[in-house]
Amino acid sequence: MAKTLDSLLTVTGEVDLSAYDSRATTGFDGKKADALKQLAALGEELSDLQEKLFAGGRAGTSPARVLVVLQGMDTSGKGGIIRHVAGLVDPQGLAITSFKKPTPEELEHDFLWRVESRLPEPGMIGVFDRSHYEDVLIGRVRRLAGPEEIERRYGAINDFEKAFTDSGGILVKCFLHITKDDQKERLAARLDDPTKHWKYNPGDLDERMLWDDYQHAYALALQRCSTDHAPWHLVPSGRKWYRNWAVAQLLMDQLRGLDLTWPDADYDVEAEKTRLAEM
């Protein structure tokens, strides 16, 4: 039986990020031009499936909802996926959230408090640009929480995600893997292009100095929170075109697995046709 992209990219066991090739094209045999054509073709089916998902939520006939979690180092392509993958579907069925530094109000609550209110409603595709995982990444690297609290958070995340999937939610968690050299090349490109200066943040270099610490924190998060109900997918992201295709394919596979159908009318269709004809 052929392996699916989902199974090929799913994280299992211990993780050593240095062992993964960021420029791999796992599960894809073609070249960039082929991927761009396939992405366009995927867009047509994605759009149709997303509309069925949205219709089921609007009609109240299905609890299904999807949450795409994007995590990765700066320049790994979270924004690119939102443009090139999420942008393939109807925006009225999308709920995009970018998590920034917690506000004073958010800090008064448990770390998952601000996330719970951002979960997608039935029928929606939610996209998290960064997520609740920041609290076991930055929290560990910047020592914003002690070791015991970080350990508690791994368990809290697993319980939180299990409750979401038990209620009809589907999680597509993507770690966008790049190397330190990939990031340096992309940061340099931003500095060389005046139209990209707005995307550059001097603070990115401060975080880059902690690269090894972040790689360790990511490896632990992937190991501790890749579960049967909410697996992590390690997406090689050194090639932007492959990254976009892979995330679109992962999302497509999840939507296909829902066996989505159009909701039945809750009224007499023929009677309504007759009424309309008489007007």
Short mmCIF file of C-alpha atoms in Angstrom, two decimals:
data_model
loop_
_atom_site.label_atom_id
_atom_site.label_comp_id
_atom_site.label_asym_id
_atom_site.label_seq_id
_atom_site.Cartn_x
_atom_site.Cartn_y
_atom_site.Cartn_z
CA MET A 1 0.00 0.00 0.00
CA ALA A 2 1.45 3.37 -1.00
CA LYS A 3 2.24 5.76 1.81
CA THR A 4 0.27 9.00 1.93
CA LEU A 5 1.88 12.41 2.28
CA ASP A 6 0.24 12.60 5.71
CA SER A 7 2.08 9.48 6.87
CA LEU A 8 5.34 10.54 5.24
CA LEU A 9 5.41 13.90 7.03
CA THR A 10 3.94 12.83 10.38
CA VAL A 11 6.29 13.19 13.35
CA THR A 12 6.82 10.03 15.40
CA GLY A 13 9.28 9.29 18.18
CA GLU A 14 12.31 11.39 19.00
CA VAL A 15 13.11 14.34 16.77
CA ASP A 16 16.50 15.59 15.60
CA LEU A 17 15.77 18.54 13.33
CA SER A 18 19.34 18.60 12.02
CA ALA A 19 18.65 15.21 10.42
CA TYR A 20 15.88 16.61 8.18
CA ASP A 21 16.62 18.09 4.75
CA SER A 22 14.80 21.42 4.52
CA ARG A 23 14.93 21.26 0.71
CA ALA A 24 13.46 17.78 0.41
CA THR A 25 10.37 17.30 -1.75
CA THR A 26 8.89 14.38 0.16
CA GLY A 27 6.04 12.70 -1.68
CA PHE A 28 6.44 14.85 -4.81
CA ASP A 29 8.26 13.65 -7.93
CA GLY A 30 7.97 16.73 -10.16
CA LYS A 31 9.63 20.11 -10.40
CA LYS A 32 8.58 23.63 -9.42
CA ALA A 33 6.45 24.19 -12.53
CA ASP A 34 4.62 20.90 -11.89
CA ALA A 35 3.93 21.88 -8.30
CA LEU A 36 2.48 25.23 -9.35
CA LYS A 37 0.13 23.51 -11.79
CA GLN A 38 -0.92 20.97 -9.19
CA LEU A 39 -1.50 23.70 -6.62
CA ALA A 40 -3.88 25.44 -9.01
CA ALA A 41 -5.72 22.16 -9.59
CA LEU A 42 -5.87 21.50 -5.86
CA GLY A 43 -7.38 24.95 -5.45
CA GLU A 44 -10.46 23.99 -7.45
CA GLU A 45 -11.23 20.95 -5.29
CA LEU A 46 -10.26 22.74 -2.08
CA SER A 47 -12.71 25.50 -2.88
CA ASP A 48 -15.52 23.01 -3.51
CA LEU A 49 -14.83 21.05 -0.32
CA GLN A 50 -14.54 24.21 1.75
CA GLU A 51 -17.90 25.42 0.48
CA LYS A 52 -19.51 22.12 1.50
CA LEU A 53 -17.86 22.42 4.91
CA PHE A 54 -19.14 25.99 5.27
CA ALA A 55 -22.63 25.01 4.12
CA GLY A 56 -22.83 22.22 6.70
CA GLY A 57 -21.84 24.62 9.46
CA ARG A 58 -24.25 27.31 8.30
CA ALA A 59 -27.12 24.81 8.05
CA GLY A 60 -26.27 23.28 11.42
CA THR A 61 -26.06 19.79 9.94
CA SER A 62 -22.38 19.13 10.72
CA PRO A 63 -20.03 19.94 13.63
CA ALA A 64 -16.98 19.63 11.34
CA ARG A 65 -14.40 22.40 11.51
CA VAL A 66 -10.72 22.52 10.61
CA LEU A 67 -7.81 24.26 12.30
CA VAL A 68 -4.48 24.67 10.50
CA VAL A 69 -1.64 25.42 12.93
CA LEU A 70 1.47 26.98 11.39
CA GLN A 71 4.69 27.08 13.40
CA GLY A 72 8.24 27.71 12.32
CA MET A 73 11.21 30.00 12.69
CA ASP A 74 11.05 33.52 11.22
CA THR A 75 10.99 33.43 7.38
CA SER A 76 9.78 29.79 7.33
CA GLY A 77 6.72 30.83 5.32
CA LYS A 78 3.68 31.11 7.57
CA GLY A 79 2.50 34.22 5.72
CA GLY A 80 3.21 32.62 2.36
CA ILE A 81 0.95 29.68 3.16
CA ILE A 82 -1.85 32.01 4.21
CA ARG A 83 -1.57 33.80 0.85
CA HIS A 84 -0.99 30.82 -1.44
CA VAL A 85 -2.94 28.03 0.28
CA ALA A 86 -5.63 29.63 2.45
CA GLY A 87 -6.07 32.13 -0.38
CA LEU A 88 -7.38 29.34 -2.60
CA VAL A 89 -10.70 29.16 -0.72
CA ASP A 90 -13.60 31.55 -0.07
CA PRO A 91 -12.49 34.09 2.58
CA GLN A 92 -15.91 34.06 4.24
CA GLY A 93 -15.15 30.52 5.38
CA LEU A 94 -11.74 31.43 6.86
CA ALA A 95 -10.81 32.63 10.33
CA ILE A 96 -7.16 33.70 10.46
CA THR A 97 -5.47 34.54 13.76
CA SER A 98 -1.90 35.79 14.26
CA PHE A 99 -0.82 35.38 17.86
CA LYS A 100 1.47 38.11 19.13
CA LYS A 101 2.95 38.89 22.53
CA PRO A 102 0.24 38.32 25.17
CA THR A 103 -1.60 41.41 26.38
CA PRO A 104 -1.76 42.25 30.12
CA GLU A 105 -5.32 40.90 30.17
CA GLU A 106 -4.26 37.63 28.53
CA LEU A 107 -1.43 37.21 31.01
CA GLU A 108 -3.98 37.24 33.83
CA HIS A 109 -5.39 33.95 32.52
CA ASP A 110 -4.02 30.50 31.73
CA PHE A 111 -2.06 30.43 28.47
CA LEU A 112 -4.85 28.62 26.59
CA TRP A 113 -7.50 31.22 27.48
CA ARG A 114 -6.77 33.48 24.52
CA VAL A 115 -6.63 30.50 22.16
CA GLU A 116 -10.00 29.01 23.08
CA SER A 117 -11.88 32.08 21.86
CA ARG A 118 -10.14 31.85 18.48
CA LEU A 119 -11.04 28.27 17.64
CA PRO A 120 -13.04 27.99 14.40
CA GLU A 121 -16.79 27.53 14.56
CA PRO A 122 -18.46 24.60 12.73
CA GLY A 123 -18.08 25.02 8.99
CA MET A 124 -15.00 27.20 9.24
CA ILE A 125 -11.33 26.69 8.43
CA GLY A 126 -9.23 28.40 11.06
CA VAL A 127 -5.57 29.26 10.51
CA PHE A 128 -3.22 30.02 13.40
CA ASP A 129 -0.13 32.02 12.40
CA ARG A 130 1.82 30.93 15.47
CA SER A 131 -0.30 29.43 18.20
CA HIS A 132 -0.56 28.04 21.71
CA TYR A 133 2.79 26.38 21.05
CA GLU A 134 4.54 29.71 21.54
CA ASP A 135 4.02 29.13 25.26
CA VAL A 136 6.28 26.06 25.23
CA LEU A 137 8.72 27.58 22.71
CA ILE A 138 9.42 31.16 23.70
CA GLY A 139 8.34 30.21 27.20
CA ARG A 140 11.20 27.69 27.36
CA VAL A 141 13.84 29.57 25.39
CA ARG A 142 13.27 32.95 27.05
CA ARG A 143 12.61 31.32 30.44
CA LEU A 144 9.24 33.03 30.78
CA ALA A 145 7.99 29.97 32.66
CA GLY A 146 9.71 27.45 34.90
CA PRO A 147 10.45 23.83 33.94
CA GLU A 148 7.50 22.45 35.90
CA GLU A 149 5.09 24.87 34.23
CA ILE A 150 6.44 24.02 30.77
CA GLU A 151 5.89 20.34 31.53
CA ARG A 152 2.32 21.07 32.63
CA ARG A 153 1.68 22.94 29.40
CA TYR A 154 2.57 19.96 27.20
CA GLY A 155 -0.14 17.94 28.90
CA ALA A 156 -2.60 20.85 28.82
CA ILE A 157 -2.05 21.25 25.06
CA ASN A 158 -2.68 17.55 24.42
CA ASP A 159 -5.89 17.65 26.48
CA PHE A 160 -7.01 20.87 24.77
CA GLU A 161 -6.45 19.42 21.29
CA LYS A 162 -8.18 16.15 22.22
CA ALA A 163 -11.27 18.10 23.35
CA PHE A 164 -11.25 19.99 20.05
CA THR A 165 -11.09 16.84 17.92
CA ASP A 166 -13.67 15.06 20.08
CA SER A 167 -16.10 17.91 19.34
CA GLY A 168 -15.80 17.46 15.57
CA GLY A 169 -12.64 19.47 14.94
CA ILE A 170 -9.80 18.45 12.64
CA LEU A 171 -6.27 19.63 13.37
CA VAL A 172 -3.62 20.07 10.68
CA LYS A 173 -0.42 21.00 12.53
CA CYS A 174 2.49 22.00 10.28
CA PHE A 175 6.02 22.70 11.42
CA LEU A 176 7.72 24.56 8.59
CA HIS A 177 11.29 23.35 8.69
CA ILE A 178 14.11 25.57 7.46
CA THR A 179 17.80 25.64 8.27
CA LYS A 180 19.81 28.49 9.68
CA ASP A 181 21.31 29.05 6.21
CA ASP A 182 17.82 29.17 4.66
CA GLN A 183 16.85 31.87 7.12
CA LYS A 184 20.00 33.90 6.53
CA GLU A 185 19.37 33.87 2.78
CA ARG A 186 15.77 35.01 3.22
CA LEU A 187 16.61 37.75 5.70
CA ALA A 188 19.31 39.05 3.35
CA ALA A 189 16.79 39.06 0.48
CA ARG A 190 14.43 41.19 2.55
CA LEU A 191 17.16 43.69 3.29
CA ASP A 192 18.13 43.88 -0.38
CA ASP A 193 14.58 44.60 -1.55
CA PRO A 194 12.97 47.91 -0.48
CA THR A 195 9.54 46.38 -1.10
CA LYS A 196 10.33 43.77 1.56
CA HIS A 197 11.78 46.06 4.23
CA TRP A 198 8.42 46.13 6.01
CA LYS A 199 8.72 42.38 6.54
CA TYR A 200 12.09 42.70 8.27
CA ASN A 201 12.28 43.09 12.02
CA PRO A 202 15.64 43.78 13.72
CA GLY A 203 14.37 41.60 16.55
CA ASP A 204 14.56 38.62 14.20
CA LEU A 205 18.34 38.67 14.61
CA ASP A 206 17.98 38.58 18.39
CA GLU A 207 15.91 35.41 18.07
CA ARG A 208 18.34 34.03 15.47
CA MET A 209 21.12 34.20 18.07
CA LEU A 210 19.10 31.62 20.02
CA TRP A 211 18.70 29.29 17.02
CA ASP A 212 19.99 26.15 18.74
CA ASP A 213 17.79 26.76 21.78
CA TYR A 214 14.74 27.13 19.56
CA GLN A 215 15.58 23.97 17.63
CA HIS A 216 15.72 22.08 20.90
CA ALA A 217 12.44 23.61 22.08
CA TYR A 218 10.74 22.74 18.79
CA ALA A 219 12.02 19.18 18.88
CA LEU A 220 10.60 18.71 22.37
CA ALA A 221 7.24 20.23 21.40
CA LEU A 222 6.98 18.00 18.32
CA GLN A 223 7.85 14.91 20.35
CA ARG A 224 5.57 15.64 23.27
CA CYS A 225 2.55 16.86 21.31
CA SER A 226 2.39 14.70 18.18
CA THR A 227 -0.56 12.45 19.01
CA ASP A 228 -2.89 10.11 17.15
CA HIS A 229 -5.69 12.67 17.22
CA ALA A 230 -3.46 15.67 16.45
CA PRO A 231 -0.17 14.65 14.80
CA TRP A 232 2.52 17.12 13.88
CA HIS A 233 3.64 17.25 10.23
CA LEU A 234 7.22 18.26 9.56
CA VAL A 235 7.08 20.12 6.24
CA PRO A 236 10.43 20.77 4.49
CA SER A 237 10.22 24.49 3.70
CA GLY A 238 13.52 25.33 2.06
CA ARG A 239 11.67 25.31 -1.27
CA LYS A 240 8.67 27.63 -1.04
CA TRP A 241 6.84 25.99 -3.93
CA TYR A 242 7.04 22.56 -2.29
CA ARG A 243 6.00 23.95 1.10
CA ASN A 244 2.85 25.47 -0.39
CA TRP A 245 1.96 22.31 -2.31
CA ALA A 246 2.55 20.07 0.72
CA VAL A 247 0.37 22.09 3.10
CA ALA A 248 -2.39 22.35 0.48
CA GLN A 249 -2.23 18.57 -0.02
CA LEU A 250 -2.38 17.90 3.72
CA LEU A 251 -5.42 20.15 4.04
CA MET A 252 -7.03 18.53 1.01
CA ASP A 253 -6.56 15.05 2.44
CA GLN A 254 -8.26 16.05 5.69
CA LEU A 255 -11.22 17.63 3.91
CA ARG A 256 -11.62 14.61 1.66
CA GLY A 257 -11.66 12.37 4.71
CA LEU A 258 -14.69 14.19 6.09
CA ASP A 259 -16.90 12.83 3.25
CA LEU A 260 -18.57 16.23 2.98
CA THR A 261 -21.97 16.53 1.30
CA TRP A 262 -24.37 19.36 0.60
CA PRO A 263 -26.99 19.75 3.36
CA ASP A 264 -30.51 18.68 2.48
CA ALA A 265 -33.09 21.43 2.16
CA ASP A 266 -35.26 21.85 5.26
CA TYR A 267 -38.19 23.00 3.13
CA ASP A 268 -40.30 21.64 0.26
CA VAL A 269 -38.24 22.44 -2.84
CA GLU A 270 -41.04 21.76 -5.33
CA ALA A 271 -43.49 23.90 -3.36
CA GLU A 272 -41.02 26.77 -3.39
CA LYS A 273 -40.56 26.39 -7.16
CA THR A 274 -44.32 26.67 -7.60
CA ARG A 275 -44.55 29.72 -5.37
CA LEU A 276 -41.70 31.42 -7.25
CA ALA A 277 -43.27 30.67 -10.66
CA GLU A 278 -46.53 32.27 -9.56
CA MET A 279 -44.93 35.54 -8.48
#
